[in-house]
Each structure stands twice: as structure tokens, then as C-alpha cells.
Short mmCIF file of C-alpha atoms in Angstrom, two decimals:
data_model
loop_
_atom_site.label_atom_id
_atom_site.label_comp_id
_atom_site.label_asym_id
_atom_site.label_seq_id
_atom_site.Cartn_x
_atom_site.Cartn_y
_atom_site.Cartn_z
CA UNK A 1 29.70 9.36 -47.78
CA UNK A 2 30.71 9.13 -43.88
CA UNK A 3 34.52 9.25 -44.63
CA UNK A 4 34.14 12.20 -47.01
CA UNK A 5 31.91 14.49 -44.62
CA UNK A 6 34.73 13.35 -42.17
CA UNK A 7 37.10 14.79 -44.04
CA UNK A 8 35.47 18.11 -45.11
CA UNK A 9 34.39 18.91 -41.50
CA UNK A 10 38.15 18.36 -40.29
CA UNK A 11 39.40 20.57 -43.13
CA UNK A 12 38.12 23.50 -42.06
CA UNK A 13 40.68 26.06 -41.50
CA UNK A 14 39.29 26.74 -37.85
CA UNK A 15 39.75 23.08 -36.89
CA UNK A 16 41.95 20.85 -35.32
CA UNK A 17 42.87 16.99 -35.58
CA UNK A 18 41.51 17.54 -31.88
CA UNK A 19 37.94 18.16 -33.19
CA UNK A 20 35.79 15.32 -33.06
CA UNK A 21 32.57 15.05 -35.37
CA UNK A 22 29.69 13.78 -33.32
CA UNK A 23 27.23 13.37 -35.96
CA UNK A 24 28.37 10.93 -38.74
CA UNK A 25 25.93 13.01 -41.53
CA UNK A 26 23.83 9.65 -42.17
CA UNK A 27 22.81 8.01 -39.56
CA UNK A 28 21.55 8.70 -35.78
CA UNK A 29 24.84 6.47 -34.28
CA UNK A 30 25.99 8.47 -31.39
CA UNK A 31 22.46 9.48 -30.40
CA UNK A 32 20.04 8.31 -27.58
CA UNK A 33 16.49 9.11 -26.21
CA UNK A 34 16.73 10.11 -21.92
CA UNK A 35 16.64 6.92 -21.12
CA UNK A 36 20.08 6.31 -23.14
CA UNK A 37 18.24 4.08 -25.25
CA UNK A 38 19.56 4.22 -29.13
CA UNK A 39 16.85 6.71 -31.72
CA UNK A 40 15.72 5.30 -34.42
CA UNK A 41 15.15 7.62 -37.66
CA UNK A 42 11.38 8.47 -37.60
CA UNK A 43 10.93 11.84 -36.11
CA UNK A 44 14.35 12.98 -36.74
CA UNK A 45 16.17 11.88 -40.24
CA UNK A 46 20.17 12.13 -41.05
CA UNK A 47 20.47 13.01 -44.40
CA UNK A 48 23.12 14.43 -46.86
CA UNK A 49 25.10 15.65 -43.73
CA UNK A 50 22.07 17.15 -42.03
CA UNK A 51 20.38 16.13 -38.92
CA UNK A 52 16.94 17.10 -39.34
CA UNK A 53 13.72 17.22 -37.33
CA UNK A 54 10.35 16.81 -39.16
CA UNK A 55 7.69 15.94 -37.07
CA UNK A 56 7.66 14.39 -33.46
CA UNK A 57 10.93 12.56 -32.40
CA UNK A 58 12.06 13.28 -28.59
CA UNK A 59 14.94 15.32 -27.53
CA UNK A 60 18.03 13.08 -28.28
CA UNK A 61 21.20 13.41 -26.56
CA UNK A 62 24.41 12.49 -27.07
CA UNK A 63 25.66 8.93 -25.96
CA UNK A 64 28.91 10.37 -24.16
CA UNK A 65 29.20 12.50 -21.39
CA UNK A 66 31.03 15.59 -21.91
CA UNK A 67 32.87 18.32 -19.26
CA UNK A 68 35.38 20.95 -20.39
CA UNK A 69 34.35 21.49 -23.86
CA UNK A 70 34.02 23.54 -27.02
CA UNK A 71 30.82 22.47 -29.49
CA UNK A 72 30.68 23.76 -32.80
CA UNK A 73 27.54 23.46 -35.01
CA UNK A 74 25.33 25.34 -37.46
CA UNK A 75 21.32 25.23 -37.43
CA UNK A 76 18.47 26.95 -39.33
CA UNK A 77 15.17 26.99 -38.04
CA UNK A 78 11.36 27.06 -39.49
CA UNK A 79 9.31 29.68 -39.74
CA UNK A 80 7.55 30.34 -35.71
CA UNK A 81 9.69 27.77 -34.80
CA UNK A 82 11.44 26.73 -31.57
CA UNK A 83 14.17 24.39 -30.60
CA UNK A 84 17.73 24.63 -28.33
CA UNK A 85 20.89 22.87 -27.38
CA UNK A 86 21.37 22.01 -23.92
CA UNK A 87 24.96 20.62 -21.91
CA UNK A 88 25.67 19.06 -19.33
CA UNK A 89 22.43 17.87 -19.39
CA UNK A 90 22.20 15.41 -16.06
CA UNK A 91 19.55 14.44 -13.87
CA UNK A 92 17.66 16.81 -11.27
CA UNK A 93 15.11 14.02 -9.65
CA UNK A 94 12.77 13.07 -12.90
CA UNK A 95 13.99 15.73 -15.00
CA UNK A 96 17.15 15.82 -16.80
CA UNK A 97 18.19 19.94 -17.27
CA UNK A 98 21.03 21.57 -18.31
CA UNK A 99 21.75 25.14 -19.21
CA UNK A 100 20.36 25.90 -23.08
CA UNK A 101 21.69 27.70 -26.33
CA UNK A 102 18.00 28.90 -27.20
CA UNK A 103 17.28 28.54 -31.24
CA UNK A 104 14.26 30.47 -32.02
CA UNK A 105 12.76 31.97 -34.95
CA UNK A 106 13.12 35.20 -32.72
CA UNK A 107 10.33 37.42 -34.85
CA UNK A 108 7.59 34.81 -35.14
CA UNK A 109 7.73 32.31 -32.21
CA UNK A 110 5.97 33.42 -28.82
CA UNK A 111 8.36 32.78 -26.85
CA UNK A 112 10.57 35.77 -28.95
CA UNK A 113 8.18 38.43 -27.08
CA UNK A 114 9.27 37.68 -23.80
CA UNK A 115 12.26 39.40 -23.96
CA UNK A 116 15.96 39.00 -24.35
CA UNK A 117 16.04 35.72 -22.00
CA UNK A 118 14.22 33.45 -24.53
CA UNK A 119 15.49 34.72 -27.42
CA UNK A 120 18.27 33.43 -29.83
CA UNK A 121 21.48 32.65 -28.30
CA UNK A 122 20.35 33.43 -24.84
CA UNK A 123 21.14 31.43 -21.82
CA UNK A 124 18.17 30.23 -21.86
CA UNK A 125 15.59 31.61 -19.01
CA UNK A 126 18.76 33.45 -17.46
CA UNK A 127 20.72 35.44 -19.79
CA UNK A 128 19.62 37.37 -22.94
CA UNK A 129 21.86 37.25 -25.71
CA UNK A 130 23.98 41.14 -26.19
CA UNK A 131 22.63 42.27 -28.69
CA UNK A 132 25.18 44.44 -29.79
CA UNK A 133 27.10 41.85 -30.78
CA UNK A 134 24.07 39.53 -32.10
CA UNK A 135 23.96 39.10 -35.68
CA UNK A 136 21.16 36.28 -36.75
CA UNK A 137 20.37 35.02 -40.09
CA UNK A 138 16.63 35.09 -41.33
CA UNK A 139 14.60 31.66 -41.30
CA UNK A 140 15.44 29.34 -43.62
CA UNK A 141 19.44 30.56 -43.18
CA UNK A 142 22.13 28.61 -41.69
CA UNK A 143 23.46 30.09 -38.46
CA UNK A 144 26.97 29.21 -37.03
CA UNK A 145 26.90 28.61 -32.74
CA UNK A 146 29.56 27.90 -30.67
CA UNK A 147 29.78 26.84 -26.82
CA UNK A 148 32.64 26.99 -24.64
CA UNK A 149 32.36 24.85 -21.06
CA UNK A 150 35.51 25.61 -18.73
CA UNK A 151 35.16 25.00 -15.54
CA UNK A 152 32.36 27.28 -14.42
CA UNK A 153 32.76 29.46 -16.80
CA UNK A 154 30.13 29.17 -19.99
CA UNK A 155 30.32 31.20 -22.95
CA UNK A 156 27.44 31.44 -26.17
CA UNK A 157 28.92 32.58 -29.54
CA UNK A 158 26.70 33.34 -32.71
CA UNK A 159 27.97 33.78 -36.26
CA UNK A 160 31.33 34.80 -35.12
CA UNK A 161 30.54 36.89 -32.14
CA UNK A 162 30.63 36.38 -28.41
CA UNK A 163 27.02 37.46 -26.95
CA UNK A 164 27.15 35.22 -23.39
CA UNK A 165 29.69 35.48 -20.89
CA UNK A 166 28.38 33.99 -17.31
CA UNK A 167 30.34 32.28 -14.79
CA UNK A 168 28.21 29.51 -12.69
CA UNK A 169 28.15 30.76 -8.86
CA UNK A 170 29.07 34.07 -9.45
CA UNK A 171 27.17 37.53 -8.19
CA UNK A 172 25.78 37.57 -11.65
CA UNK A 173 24.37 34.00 -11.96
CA UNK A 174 22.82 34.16 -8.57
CA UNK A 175 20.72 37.25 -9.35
CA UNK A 176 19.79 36.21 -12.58
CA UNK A 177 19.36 32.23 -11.38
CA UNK A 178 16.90 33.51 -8.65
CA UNK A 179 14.26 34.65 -11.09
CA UNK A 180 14.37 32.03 -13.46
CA UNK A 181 12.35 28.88 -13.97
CA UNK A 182 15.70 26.96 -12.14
CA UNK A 183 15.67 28.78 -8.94
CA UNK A 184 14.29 25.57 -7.23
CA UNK A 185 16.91 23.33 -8.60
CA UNK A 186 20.00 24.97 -5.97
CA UNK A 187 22.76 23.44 -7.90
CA UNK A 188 20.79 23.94 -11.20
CA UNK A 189 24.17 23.79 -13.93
CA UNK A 190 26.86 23.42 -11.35
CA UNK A 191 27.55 19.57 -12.38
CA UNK A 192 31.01 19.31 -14.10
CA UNK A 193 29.59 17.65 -16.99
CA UNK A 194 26.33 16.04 -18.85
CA UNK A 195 25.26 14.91 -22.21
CA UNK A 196 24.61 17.18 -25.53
CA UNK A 197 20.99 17.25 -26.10
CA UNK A 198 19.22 18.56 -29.64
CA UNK A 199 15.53 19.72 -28.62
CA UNK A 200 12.17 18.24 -29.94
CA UNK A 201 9.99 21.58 -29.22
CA UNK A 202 7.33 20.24 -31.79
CA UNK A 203 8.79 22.40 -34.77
CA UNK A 204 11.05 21.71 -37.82
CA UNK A 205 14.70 22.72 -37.15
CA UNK A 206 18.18 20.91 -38.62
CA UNK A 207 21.49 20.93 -37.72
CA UNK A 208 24.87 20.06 -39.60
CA UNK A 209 29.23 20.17 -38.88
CA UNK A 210 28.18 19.26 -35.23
CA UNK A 211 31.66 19.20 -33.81
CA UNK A 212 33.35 19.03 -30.41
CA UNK A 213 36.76 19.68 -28.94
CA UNK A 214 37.57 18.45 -25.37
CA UNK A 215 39.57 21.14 -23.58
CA UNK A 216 42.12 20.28 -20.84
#
């Protein structure tokens, strides 16, 4: 089963033999609590190629550190439910932060009516999704994300379309850092790299074809 999902996810068209899988499609090998300590399936199951949160498991984050980077996946999400991928996820005193993909069930979750900034796709707390170019499936539908790392720069792409474009110490980020829930972490996202992390917010949400490609 692991050497066939292997091979499907690195023959898709839009990948390369530079793509690296980071989710083996049956097991939780890879995967740690905060503490780095290895998850065992309880709260979170790997099944038929999807990683899958049922009831109460912990955030789990990826075992390797990761900089320059694009990260592939696809997600759905339950109904009024709430969950996010965060990078670069490092430590800021007890707390370990990183800037967020939000995954929402935009429509029925709380958090959807306070605007743009906690919404799908956003940067989560800082920058609302454009939603000219936002296109999200219903609940219950698979969604495609991407996220490009480079340097400073951080990009959020939904189902094919670019909808965050933010570079990390720029005019922009400091006006939009300054009323966030980060504005007493200084350096809040300016670490070069971090671990993945797949948020326990208490809901059902899975994820599937979790890929990443180092960039140079």
C-alpha cells in the first residue's frame, strides 16, 4: 500500500522527483506531538491514504525542520469545523507559533464571522484571503492548498489560485502584525525555518497527497 500511494503521489503531472511525500498514507511515521515525542494513532488515524482527525489527538508536527519550501496538500473539513496548517512552527518562550494556512468551514464556524483574517486561506490573524481569487469547495469537498516559504517572502494558494502574497518585515506586515494576536511576539515568523504542524482545534478535519519540495 505505502509503495503504491508513493508512486501515485509522484505521478502527478505537477510533480517532481524533487517532491517528497511526508505522510506515508498508513501510518503516523514522520509525525510528533510538541514535545517531538512520536503520535500514536488514537485521536488522529492514517487510513487508505488519509490522515484523519476524529476526536481529541494534539496538534502533530512534522519530525523535520523545514526552511525554503513549497507544501502541497488537500483537506476537507466538517461541518462548523475548524483546523489550520502552521510553518515554521518554532518556539516563542512556552509556546511554539508559526504563521497559519487557516482551514475553516467558513459559513458555519464562529470564527468565519470575524472577517476576512480568520477565514479560509487567510494568514491567519493577519491577512484575509483575496477573495477575488478565492474559490472554496463546500464541506465535505476536498480542497487543494499550497504554501510557498522563500526567504521572507510567504505565499497561500487555494484550488489553483494565489490569494496571499506578504513579505515578513515589510510596510505591509508591520501594519497588519501590529493588530494581530502576535504583536507581542517582535520577531513573531521571522525564523528561517520550523516544523509543519496539522491542528487539533477539537473538530473533524483530514488531509491527504501531503507533499513538500525544498527550494534552493
Amino acid at each position: 500500500m505505502k509503495s503504491v500511494l508513493f508512486s501515485l503521489l509522484l505521478a502527478l503531472p505537477s510533480f517532481s522527483n524533487e517532491w517528497t511525500p511526508i505522510f506515508d498514507g498508513e501510518s503516523l511515521k514522520g509525525w510528533t506531538n510538541g514535545a517531538g515525542k512520536a503520535v500514536e494513532e488514537g485521536g488522529w488515524t492514517a487510513k487508505d491514504g488519509v490522515l484523519s482527525l476524529d476526536g481529541k489527538g494534539g496538534s502533530i508536527y512534522s519530525e523535520k525542520e523545514y526552511g525554503d519550501f513549497e507544501f502541497r496538500f488537500e483537506w476537507k473539513i466538517s461541518k462548523a469545523g475548524n483546523s489550520g496548517v502552521k510553518y515554521r512552527v518554532t518556539k516563542y518562550g512556552k509556546q511554539l507559533l508559526g504563521p497559519e494556512y487557516q482551514v475553516l468551514d467558513d459559513a458555519d464556524h464562529p470564527d468565519g464571522k470575524n472577517g476576512g483574517i480568520r477565514q479560509t486561506a487567510s494568514l491567519y490573524d493577519l491577512l484575509p484571503a483575496d477573495p477575488e481569487a478565492k474559490s472554496l469547495k463546500p464541506v465535505g469537498e476536498w480542497n487543494t492548498s499550497v504554501i510557498i516559504a522563500k526567504g521572507n517572502h510567504l505565499q497561500h494558494f487555494l484550488n489553483g489560485k494565489k490569494v496571499i502574497d506578504i513579505t515578513v518585515g515589510s510596510d505591509q506586515w508591520k501594519e497588519v502584525h501590529a493588530k494581530s494576536k502576535f504583536k507581542k511576539q517582535a520577531d513573531f515568523a521571522t525564523n528561517p525555518k520550523g516544523r509543519l504542524m496539522l491542528q487539533d482545534h477539537s473538530d473533524p478535519v483530514s488531509y491527504r497527497k501531503l507533499a513538500i519540495k525544498e527550494l534552493p
